[in-house]
mmCIF file of C-alpha atoms in Angstrom:
data_model
loop_
_atom_site.group_PDB
_atom_site.id
_atom_site.type_symbol
_atom_site.label_atom_id
_atom_site.label_comp_id
_atom_site.label_asym_id
_atom_site.label_seq_id
_atom_site.Cartn_x
_atom_site.Cartn_y
_atom_site.Cartn_z
ATOM 1 C CA MET A 1 163.352 102.033 120.848
ATOM 2 C CA LEU A 2 161.240 103.737 118.299
ATOM 3 C CA GLY A 3 163.285 102.683 115.265
ATOM 4 C CA SER A 4 162.639 99.013 115.847
ATOM 5 C CA LEU A 5 158.632 100.056 115.779
ATOM 6 C CA HIS A 6 156.798 99.557 112.759
ATOM 7 C CA LEU A 7 155.041 102.555 111.177
ATOM 8 C CA TYR A 8 151.556 100.967 111.716
ATOM 9 C CA GLN A 9 152.423 100.702 115.358
ATOM 10 C CA VAL A 10 153.331 104.447 115.963
ATOM 11 C CA VAL A 11 150.480 105.108 114.192
ATOM 12 C CA ILE A 12 148.252 102.994 116.469
ATOM 13 C CA ILE A 13 149.991 104.680 119.765
ATOM 14 C CA ILE A 14 149.076 107.941 118.631
ATOM 15 C CA VAL A 15 145.850 107.155 118.246
ATOM 16 C CA ALA A 16 145.322 105.276 120.922
ATOM 17 C CA ILE A 17 146.935 108.074 122.861
ATOM 18 C CA PHE A 18 144.604 110.938 121.503
ATOM 19 C CA SER A 19 141.247 108.873 121.756
ATOM 20 C CA ILE A 20 142.212 108.204 125.987
ATOM 21 C CA LEU A 21 142.907 111.708 126.133
ATOM 22 C CA PHE A 22 139.659 112.515 124.075
ATOM 23 C CA ILE A 23 137.788 110.108 126.372
ATOM 24 C CA TYR A 24 139.310 111.500 129.290
ATOM 25 C CA ASN A 25 138.328 115.059 128.876
ATOM 26 C CA ARG A 26 134.773 114.141 128.246
ATOM 27 C CA LEU A 27 134.796 112.407 131.638
ATOM 28 C CA ARG A 28 136.504 115.165 133.303
ATOM 29 C CA TYR A 29 133.592 117.573 131.701
ATOM 30 C CA LYS A 30 131.148 115.049 132.809
ATOM 31 C CA LYS A 31 129.874 114.405 129.237
ATOM 32 C CA SER A 32 130.980 110.878 129.694
ATOM 33 C CA THR A 33 130.479 108.586 132.281
ATOM 34 C CA PRO A 34 133.127 106.525 134.124
ATOM 35 C CA ALA A 35 131.730 103.006 132.581
ATOM 36 C CA THR A 36 132.373 104.558 128.851
ATOM 37 C CA PHE A 37 135.650 105.541 130.137
ATOM 38 C CA VAL A 38 136.567 102.501 131.340
ATOM 39 C CA LEU A 39 135.373 100.771 128.433
ATOM 40 C CA PHE A 40 137.246 102.748 125.935
ATOM 41 C CA CYS A 41 140.541 102.493 128.220
ATOM 42 C CA VAL A 42 139.823 98.536 127.971
ATOM 43 C CA VAL A 43 139.657 98.594 123.636
ATOM 44 C CA TRP A 44 142.031 100.887 123.589
ATOM 45 C CA VAL A 45 144.305 98.518 125.634
ATOM 46 C CA PHE A 46 143.459 95.634 124.257
ATOM 47 C CA VAL A 47 143.998 97.076 120.577
ATOM 48 C CA LEU A 48 147.757 97.917 122.060
ATOM 49 C CA VAL A 49 148.464 94.724 123.217
ATOM 50 C CA MET A 50 147.681 93.325 120.322
ATOM 51 C CA THR A 51 149.784 95.744 117.985
ATOM 52 C CA PHE A 52 153.202 94.973 120.188
ATOM 53 C CA VAL A 53 152.347 91.269 120.766
ATOM 54 C CA PRO A 54 150.266 89.869 117.697
ATOM 55 C CA ASP A 55 151.052 86.169 118.911
ATOM 56 C CA VAL A 56 148.297 86.699 121.444
ATOM 57 C CA SER A 57 145.626 87.290 118.946
ATOM 58 C CA THR A 58 147.032 83.869 117.233
ATOM 59 C CA LEU A 59 147.030 82.277 120.991
ATOM 60 C CA ILE A 60 143.027 83.257 121.286
ATOM 61 C CA ALA A 61 142.304 82.413 117.420
ATOM 62 C CA MET A 62 143.347 78.894 118.020
ATOM 63 C CA LYS A 63 141.261 78.844 121.193
ATOM 64 C CA PHE A 64 138.056 79.950 119.091
ATOM 65 C CA GLY A 65 139.133 77.231 116.319
ATOM 66 C CA MET A 66 140.240 79.918 113.733
ATOM 67 C CA GLY A 67 144.104 79.265 112.272
ATOM 68 C CA ARG A 68 145.216 82.949 112.214
ATOM 69 C CA GLY A 69 145.014 85.402 114.579
ATOM 70 C CA LEU A 70 144.423 88.595 111.800
ATOM 71 C CA ASP A 71 140.989 86.265 110.845
ATOM 72 C CA PHE A 72 140.515 86.423 114.622
ATOM 73 C CA ILE A 73 140.617 89.862 115.117
ATOM 74 C CA SER A 74 138.636 90.749 111.512
ATOM 75 C CA VAL A 75 135.743 88.853 112.879
ATOM 76 C CA VAL A 76 135.857 90.220 116.480
ATOM 77 C CA GLY A 77 135.977 93.825 114.899
ATOM 78 C CA LEU A 78 132.766 93.006 111.807
ATOM 79 C CA ILE A 79 131.009 91.875 115.040
ATOM 80 C CA ILE A 80 131.758 94.858 117.289
ATOM 81 C CA CYS A 81 131.170 97.311 114.314
ATOM 82 C CA PHE A 82 127.372 95.275 113.770
ATOM 83 C CA TYR A 83 126.597 95.574 116.994
ATOM 84 C CA LEU A 84 127.416 99.218 117.699
ATOM 85 C CA ILE A 85 125.663 99.955 114.425
ATOM 86 C CA PHE A 86 122.272 98.180 115.716
ATOM 87 C CA LYS A 87 122.758 100.073 118.894
ATOM 88 C CA LEU A 88 123.442 103.223 117.244
ATOM 89 C CA TYR A 89 119.884 102.674 115.120
ATOM 90 C CA ILE A 90 117.881 101.839 118.331
ATOM 91 C CA ARG A 91 119.448 104.692 120.199
ATOM 92 C CA ILE A 92 118.519 107.285 117.033
ATOM 93 C CA GLU A 93 114.815 105.420 117.048
ATOM 94 C CA ASP A 94 114.483 106.433 120.741
ATOM 95 C CA ASN A 95 115.880 110.070 120.313
ATOM 96 C CA GLU A 96 113.592 110.583 117.564
ATOM 97 C CA GLN A 97 110.231 109.157 119.492
ATOM 98 C CA GLN A 98 111.537 111.303 122.510
ATOM 99 C CA MET A 99 111.388 114.502 119.738
ATOM 100 C CA ASP A 100 107.901 112.982 118.560
ATOM 101 C CA LYS A 101 106.525 113.575 122.025
ATOM 102 C CA LEU A 102 107.877 116.915 122.552
ATOM 103 C CA ILE A 103 106.706 118.098 119.531
ATOM 104 C CA ARG A 104 103.666 116.581 119.558
ATOM 105 C CA GLN A 105 102.879 117.826 123.122
ATOM 106 C CA LEU A 106 103.950 121.031 122.457
ATOM 107 C CA ALA A 107 101.411 121.426 119.129
ATOM 108 C CA ILE A 108 98.595 120.156 121.517
ATOM 109 C CA ASP A 109 98.979 122.357 124.286
ATOM 110 C CA ASN A 110 99.455 125.705 121.719
ATOM 111 C CA GLU A 111 96.523 125.187 119.583
ATOM 112 C CA ILE A 112 96.461 127.745 117.185
ATOM 113 C CA THR A 113 93.766 130.484 117.554
ATOM 114 C CA LEU A 114 92.490 133.607 115.681
ATOM 115 C CA ASP A 115 93.609 135.726 118.927
ATOM 116 C CA ASP A 116 96.790 134.621 118.491
ATOM 117 C CA GLU A 117 97.262 136.020 114.993
ATOM 118 C CA ASP A 118 95.491 138.940 115.831
ATOM 119 C CA GLU A 119 98.109 139.606 118.485
ATOM 120 C CA GLU A 120 100.424 138.857 115.811
ATOM 121 C CA MET B 1 72.347 106.994 105.077
ATOM 122 C CA ILE B 2 70.997 110.240 106.536
ATOM 123 C CA ILE B 3 73.447 111.543 109.058
ATOM 124 C CA MET B 4 72.286 114.288 111.560
ATOM 125 C CA SER B 5 73.952 117.736 111.679
ATOM 126 C CA ASP B 6 73.908 117.413 115.397
ATOM 127 C CA PHE B 7 75.758 114.073 115.356
ATOM 128 C CA LYS B 8 78.118 115.866 112.892
ATOM 129 C CA ASP B 9 79.443 117.746 115.578
ATOM 130 C CA ASP B 10 80.675 114.498 117.414
ATOM 131 C CA VAL B 11 82.925 113.900 114.274
ATOM 132 C CA TYR B 12 86.871 115.015 114.094
ATOM 133 C CA LEU B 13 88.537 114.810 110.947
ATOM 134 C CA VAL B 14 92.026 114.538 111.583
ATOM 135 C CA VAL B 15 93.888 115.934 108.301
ATOM 136 C CA PRO B 16 97.962 115.764 108.393
ATOM 137 C CA ALA B 17 99.403 118.344 106.090
ATOM 138 C CA TYR B 18 103.183 118.832 105.413
ATOM 139 C CA ASN B 19 103.685 120.978 102.321
ATOM 140 C CA GLU B 20 100.007 120.815 100.937
ATOM 141 C CA GLU B 21 99.499 124.895 100.158
ATOM 142 C CA LYS B 22 97.703 123.755 96.782
ATOM 143 C CA THR B 23 95.141 121.584 98.397
ATOM 144 C CA VAL B 24 94.865 121.997 102.028
ATOM 145 C CA SER B 25 91.625 125.431 101.947
ATOM 146 C CA GLU B 26 89.860 123.430 99.545
ATOM 147 C CA ILE B 27 90.099 120.343 101.596
ATOM 148 C CA ILE B 28 89.250 121.596 105.138
ATOM 149 C CA GLU B 29 87.013 124.042 103.867
ATOM 150 C CA GLY B 30 85.277 121.396 102.047
ATOM 151 C CA ILE B 31 84.933 118.988 105.192
ATOM 152 C CA ALA B 32 83.744 122.272 107.415
ATOM 153 C CA LYS B 33 81.251 123.437 104.711
ATOM 154 C CA GLU B 34 79.845 119.467 105.183
ATOM 155 C CA GLY B 35 79.203 120.064 109.036
ATOM 156 C CA TYR B 36 82.369 118.097 110.064
ATOM 157 C CA ASN B 37 84.883 119.451 112.880
ATOM 158 C CA VAL B 38 88.315 119.479 111.223
ATOM 159 C CA LEU B 39 91.638 119.123 112.882
ATOM 160 C CA LEU B 40 94.483 119.877 110.583
ATOM 161 C CA VAL B 41 97.765 119.115 111.918
ATOM 162 C CA ASN B 42 100.561 121.437 110.229
ATOM 163 C CA ASP B 43 103.360 119.132 110.124
ATOM 164 C CA GLY B 44 106.404 121.882 110.309
ATOM 165 C CA SER B 45 105.209 122.507 106.429
ATOM 166 C CA ALA B 46 108.117 124.905 104.634
ATOM 167 C CA ASP B 47 105.128 126.586 102.331
ATOM 168 C CA ASN B 48 102.060 128.582 103.118
ATOM 169 C CA THR B 49 100.084 125.447 104.372
ATOM 170 C CA LEU B 50 99.829 126.974 107.902
ATOM 171 C CA GLU B 51 98.744 130.591 106.989
ATOM 172 C CA LEU B 52 96.436 128.879 104.437
ATOM 173 C CA ALA B 53 94.543 127.372 106.926
ATOM 174 C CA ILE B 54 94.268 129.975 109.416
ATOM 175 C CA GLU B 55 92.584 131.824 106.348
ATOM 176 C CA SER B 56 90.185 128.849 106.328
ATOM 177 C CA LYS B 57 89.706 129.408 109.830
ATOM 178 C CA ARG B 58 88.441 132.773 109.654
ATOM 179 C CA LYS B 59 85.824 131.388 107.351
ATOM 180 C CA TYR B 60 84.788 128.645 109.805
ATOM 181 C CA PRO B 61 85.814 129.394 113.317
ATOM 182 C CA ASP B 62 84.069 126.661 114.690
ATOM 183 C CA LYS B 63 84.727 124.070 112.477
ATOM 184 C CA ILE B 64 88.071 123.988 111.348
ATOM 185 C CA PHE B 65 90.907 123.653 114.610
ATOM 186 C CA ILE B 66 94.725 124.193 113.805
ATOM 187 C CA VAL B 67 97.601 122.436 115.586
ATOM 188 C CA SER B 68 101.165 122.701 114.177
ATOM 189 C CA HIS B 69 104.245 120.780 114.667
ATOM 190 C CA MET B 70 107.408 123.314 115.240
ATOM 191 C CA ILE B 71 109.502 120.802 112.810
ATOM 192 C CA ASN B 72 108.458 117.942 110.430
ATOM 193 C CA ARG B 73 107.855 114.567 112.555
ATOM 194 C CA GLY B 74 106.199 112.433 109.546
ATOM 195 C CA LEU B 75 102.647 111.074 108.662
ATOM 196 C CA GLY B 76 102.355 108.791 111.707
ATOM 197 C CA ALA B 77 103.273 111.525 114.436
ATOM 198 C CA ALA B 78 101.054 114.041 112.618
ATOM 199 C CA LEU B 79 98.117 111.673 112.801
ATOM 200 C CA ASN B 80 99.057 110.890 116.626
ATOM 201 C CA THR B 81 98.624 114.443 117.717
ATOM 202 C CA GLY B 82 95.688 115.151 115.565
ATOM 203 C CA MET B 83 93.829 111.840 117.033
ATOM 204 C CA GLU B 84 94.969 113.047 120.637
ATOM 205 C CA ALA B 85 93.851 116.705 120.084
ATOM 206 C CA ALA B 86 90.239 115.373 119.022
ATOM 207 C CA ILE B 87 89.988 112.896 122.003
ATOM 208 C CA LYS B 88 90.804 116.078 124.094
ATOM 209 C CA LYS B 89 88.056 117.742 122.181
ATOM 210 C CA ASP B 90 85.712 115.062 123.264
ATOM 211 C CA ALA B 91 85.360 113.482 119.660
ATOM 212 C CA GLN B 92 82.951 110.451 119.334
ATOM 213 C CA TYR B 93 84.386 109.667 115.891
ATOM 214 C CA ILE B 94 87.769 110.097 114.693
ATOM 215 C CA ILE B 95 88.477 109.996 111.176
ATOM 216 C CA THR B 96 91.958 110.407 109.479
ATOM 217 C CA PHE B 97 91.662 112.146 105.736
ATOM 218 C CA ASP B 98 94.887 113.108 103.615
ATOM 219 C CA ALA B 99 95.171 116.695 102.786
ATOM 220 C CA ASP B 100 96.435 115.900 99.246
ATOM 221 C CA GLY B 101 93.020 115.699 97.790
ATOM 222 C CA GLN B 102 92.968 111.977 96.971
ATOM 223 C CA HIS B 103 89.572 111.325 99.339
ATOM 224 C CA ALA B 104 86.153 112.462 97.945
ATOM 225 C CA ILE B 105 84.212 113.887 101.040
ATOM 226 C CA GLU B 106 81.546 112.285 100.117
ATOM 227 C CA ASP B 107 82.863 109.507 101.532
ATOM 228 C CA ILE B 108 83.364 110.561 104.830
ATOM 229 C CA SER B 109 79.632 109.132 105.709
ATOM 230 C CA LYS B 110 80.436 105.936 103.793
ATOM 231 C CA VAL B 111 83.276 105.441 106.509
ATOM 232 C CA ILE B 112 81.443 106.292 109.217
ATOM 233 C CA GLN B 113 77.864 104.421 108.771
ATOM 234 C CA PRO B 114 79.353 100.924 110.340
ATOM 235 C CA LEU B 115 80.599 103.258 112.880
ATOM 236 C CA TYR B 116 77.404 104.731 113.725
ATOM 237 C CA ASP B 117 75.439 101.667 113.236
ATOM 238 C CA GLY B 118 77.494 100.235 116.031
ATOM 239 C CA GLU B 119 79.026 97.369 113.614
ATOM 240 C CA ALA B 120 82.416 97.919 113.748
ATOM 241 C CA ASP B 121 84.908 99.797 115.844
ATOM 242 C CA ALA B 122 87.401 100.408 113.178
ATOM 243 C CA VAL B 123 86.859 101.296 109.232
ATOM 244 C CA ILE B 124 89.236 101.861 106.258
ATOM 245 C CA GLY B 125 88.407 103.279 103.486
ATOM 246 C CA SER B 126 89.827 100.937 100.773
ATOM 247 C CA ARG B 127 91.093 102.143 97.124
ATOM 248 C CA PRO B 128 90.472 100.214 94.112
ATOM 249 C CA PHE B 129 93.695 99.204 93.354
ATOM 250 C CA GLU B 130 92.572 98.726 89.723
ATOM 251 C CA ASP B 131 91.453 102.863 89.195
ATOM 252 C CA MET B 132 96.037 103.151 90.749
ATOM 253 C CA PRO B 133 98.489 103.831 88.381
ATOM 254 C CA LEU B 134 100.672 100.521 87.850
ATOM 255 C CA SER B 135 103.578 101.168 90.239
ATOM 256 C CA LYS B 136 101.420 102.329 93.153
ATOM 257 C CA SER B 137 99.294 99.561 92.659
ATOM 258 C CA PHE B 138 102.058 96.739 92.889
ATOM 259 C CA ALA B 139 103.608 98.821 95.381
ATOM 260 C CA ASN B 140 100.295 98.567 97.770
ATOM 261 C CA ILE B 141 99.565 95.079 96.737
ATOM 262 C CA VAL B 142 103.353 94.495 98.264
ATOM 263 C CA MET B 143 102.387 96.260 101.186
ATOM 264 C CA ASN B 144 99.053 94.564 101.785
ATOM 265 C CA PHE B 145 101.258 91.478 101.843
ATOM 266 C CA LEU B 146 103.777 92.274 103.943
ATOM 267 C CA THR B 147 100.938 93.264 106.324
ATOM 268 C CA LEU B 148 99.624 90.050 106.327
ATOM 269 C CA ILE B 149 102.808 88.599 106.786
ATOM 270 C CA PHE B 150 104.000 90.877 109.940
ATOM 271 C CA TYR B 151 100.841 91.421 111.519
ATOM 272 C CA ARG B 152 98.530 88.589 110.794
ATOM 273 C CA ARG B 153 95.713 90.663 109.106
ATOM 274 C CA LYS B 154 94.829 90.424 105.584
ATOM 275 C CA VAL B 155 93.025 93.710 104.504
ATOM 276 C CA LYS B 156 91.976 95.267 100.935
ATOM 277 C CA ASP B 157 93.964 98.441 101.640
ATOM 278 C CA SER B 158 96.650 98.537 104.343
ATOM 279 C CA GLN B 159 98.257 102.155 103.055
ATOM 280 C CA SER B 160 94.987 103.679 102.900
ATOM 281 C CA GLY B 161 94.784 106.957 104.413
ATOM 282 C CA LEU B 162 90.996 107.431 105.032
ATOM 283 C CA ARG B 163 89.902 105.329 108.460
ATOM 284 C CA ALA B 164 87.540 106.223 110.768
ATOM 285 C CA PHE B 165 87.404 104.875 114.548
ATOM 286 C CA THR B 166 85.168 105.227 117.177
ATOM 287 C CA ARG B 167 86.681 107.377 120.429
ATOM 288 C CA ASP B 168 87.311 104.170 122.679
ATOM 289 C CA ALA B 169 88.631 102.530 119.613
ATOM 290 C CA ALA B 170 91.089 105.785 119.054
ATOM 291 C CA SER B 171 91.888 105.265 122.497
ATOM 292 C CA LYS B 172 93.317 101.975 122.703
ATOM 293 C CA ILE B 173 95.223 102.746 119.468
ATOM 294 C CA ASN B 174 98.882 103.358 120.035
ATOM 295 C CA VAL B 175 100.928 103.590 117.121
ATOM 296 C CA VAL B 176 104.931 104.653 117.340
ATOM 297 C CA SER B 177 105.760 104.668 113.792
ATOM 298 C CA SER B 178 106.438 108.389 112.738
ATOM 299 C CA GLY B 179 106.346 107.863 108.877
ATOM 300 C CA TYR B 180 104.495 106.106 106.609
ATOM 301 C CA GLY B 181 104.779 102.573 108.212
ATOM 302 C CA VAL B 182 102.616 104.029 110.402
ATOM 303 C CA SER B 183 99.490 102.724 108.233
ATOM 304 C CA SER B 184 100.308 99.119 108.380
ATOM 305 C CA GLU B 185 100.659 100.057 111.944
ATOM 306 C CA PHE B 186 97.204 100.913 112.285
ATOM 307 C CA ILE B 187 95.980 97.458 111.179
ATOM 308 C CA LYS B 188 98.451 95.860 113.725
ATOM 309 C CA GLU B 189 97.182 98.192 116.502
ATOM 310 C CA ILE B 190 93.655 97.209 115.377
ATOM 311 C CA THR B 191 94.185 93.536 115.453
ATOM 312 C CA ASP B 192 96.279 93.219 118.974
ATOM 313 C CA ASN B 193 93.096 95.510 120.618
ATOM 314 C CA ASN B 194 90.561 93.166 119.240
ATOM 315 C CA LEU B 195 88.651 95.665 117.494
ATOM 316 C CA ARG B 196 85.865 95.257 115.207
ATOM 317 C CA LEU B 197 87.326 95.873 111.377
ATOM 318 C CA SER B 198 85.214 97.075 108.688
ATOM 319 C CA GLU B 199 86.398 97.950 104.909
ATOM 320 C CA VAL B 200 84.414 100.028 102.953
ATOM 321 C CA THR B 201 84.974 100.941 99.217
ATOM 322 C CA ILE B 202 86.034 104.485 98.021
ATOM 323 C CA THR B 203 87.008 106.388 95.326
ATOM 324 C CA THR B 204 90.213 107.712 95.045
ATOM 325 C CA ILE B 205 91.023 110.994 92.836
ATOM 326 C CA TYR B 206 94.357 110.996 91.066
ATOM 327 C CA THR B 207 96.193 114.662 90.452
ATOM 328 C CA PRO B 208 99.702 115.358 90.223
ATOM 329 C CA GLU B 209 99.792 116.113 94.043
ATOM 330 C CA THR B 210 98.674 112.488 95.149
ATOM 331 C CA GLN B 211 101.024 110.923 92.435
ATOM 332 C CA ASN B 212 103.894 112.430 93.999
ATOM 333 C CA LYS B 213 102.822 111.077 97.766
ATOM 334 C CA GLY B 214 101.913 108.176 99.303
ATOM 335 C CA THR B 215 103.766 104.626 98.942
ATOM 336 C CA ASP B 216 105.651 103.657 96.360
ATOM 337 C CA ALA B 217 108.731 101.313 95.951
ATOM 338 C CA ILE B 218 111.256 102.871 98.097
ATOM 339 C CA VAL B 219 109.000 103.836 100.641
ATOM 340 C CA GLY B 220 107.960 100.082 100.427
ATOM 341 C CA LEU B 221 111.280 99.086 101.269
ATOM 342 C CA LYS B 222 111.470 101.477 104.123
ATOM 343 C CA ILE B 223 108.667 100.358 105.420
ATOM 344 C CA LEU B 224 109.825 96.661 105.264
ATOM 345 C CA PHE B 225 112.996 97.668 106.930
ATOM 346 C CA LYS B 226 111.130 99.310 110.038
ATOM 347 C CA MET B 227 108.951 96.283 110.480
ATOM 348 C CA ILE B 228 111.935 93.819 110.367
ATOM 349 C CA ILE B 229 113.847 96.000 113.330
ATOM 350 C CA ASP B 230 110.408 95.943 115.238
ATOM 351 C CA LEU B 231 110.266 92.797 115.007
ATOM 352 C CA PHE B 232 113.669 92.721 117.250
ATOM 353 C CA ARG B 233 112.208 95.628 119.393
ATOM 354 C CA PHE B 234 109.260 93.834 120.927
#
């Protein structure tokens, strides 16, 4: 069975298995939510389907008016990457603002007095 | 233009400082000597800024107040902290003043005057661009243009660090930018809250320290990027 697989298919299977195990482990230790786990599984199952039945991508591509399946996959991949970068940027920005609030509040609540210095 | 000393007690100068050990003592002691209150915000400086500020506080314990960010959070966060702390101290007039020595202490009374006379809620001290080095004046002209495009307000100097607010105006202003983008955001907040704005020409002192900080082309690009992202956020 393995002999009939192309090298890229073997690599994708290994990466998919490790990725799913990785996210499952995070779920087990409550570091990820069930929703993230399901989303990851769906993405990797989609990648596996595309790897083993490449014609599926061509069928979907035709529906979207694109000629080749590979074009469809590239476009979807790019859109997902841009979306994730934007989402990450917003998430980092939100975290930065939360950190600002914390640091600012600590500073205001702990105004430096000369007594503090003398105690030290 | 005489400002009574009891009136000066109601004035708090918020001085954000990040690695300003060369100038911080001179600036805050100079302001305190004039009778104004100073609220120094040490923004996680890695040098001796905080220690020197504490030394200055020993000389003027009733005039110099210090709050300190544990880590560096940027100009906007430091100004926010300082303004909030000043409001808590019952400040009636709040002035933001750079710690790098580019502002003249004599200009403080100039920016308070329109507030004191009831002519404005917010004042911006405009630096004459012809006094600036070419790269700085170009960057500041571009920032004025971007402030006009994004925040619909034409001002002479959108990036000036010398600003004055009444207590009410300062309470209404809510800036979220943590870096240099905060200067343009002040203009946006002044416009959005329908505050009366007055612009006063101030002198700018250019030294090697002041040259190294402030708006240059890279900072300008960062602010532009932030403005574009903010369009999608609100």
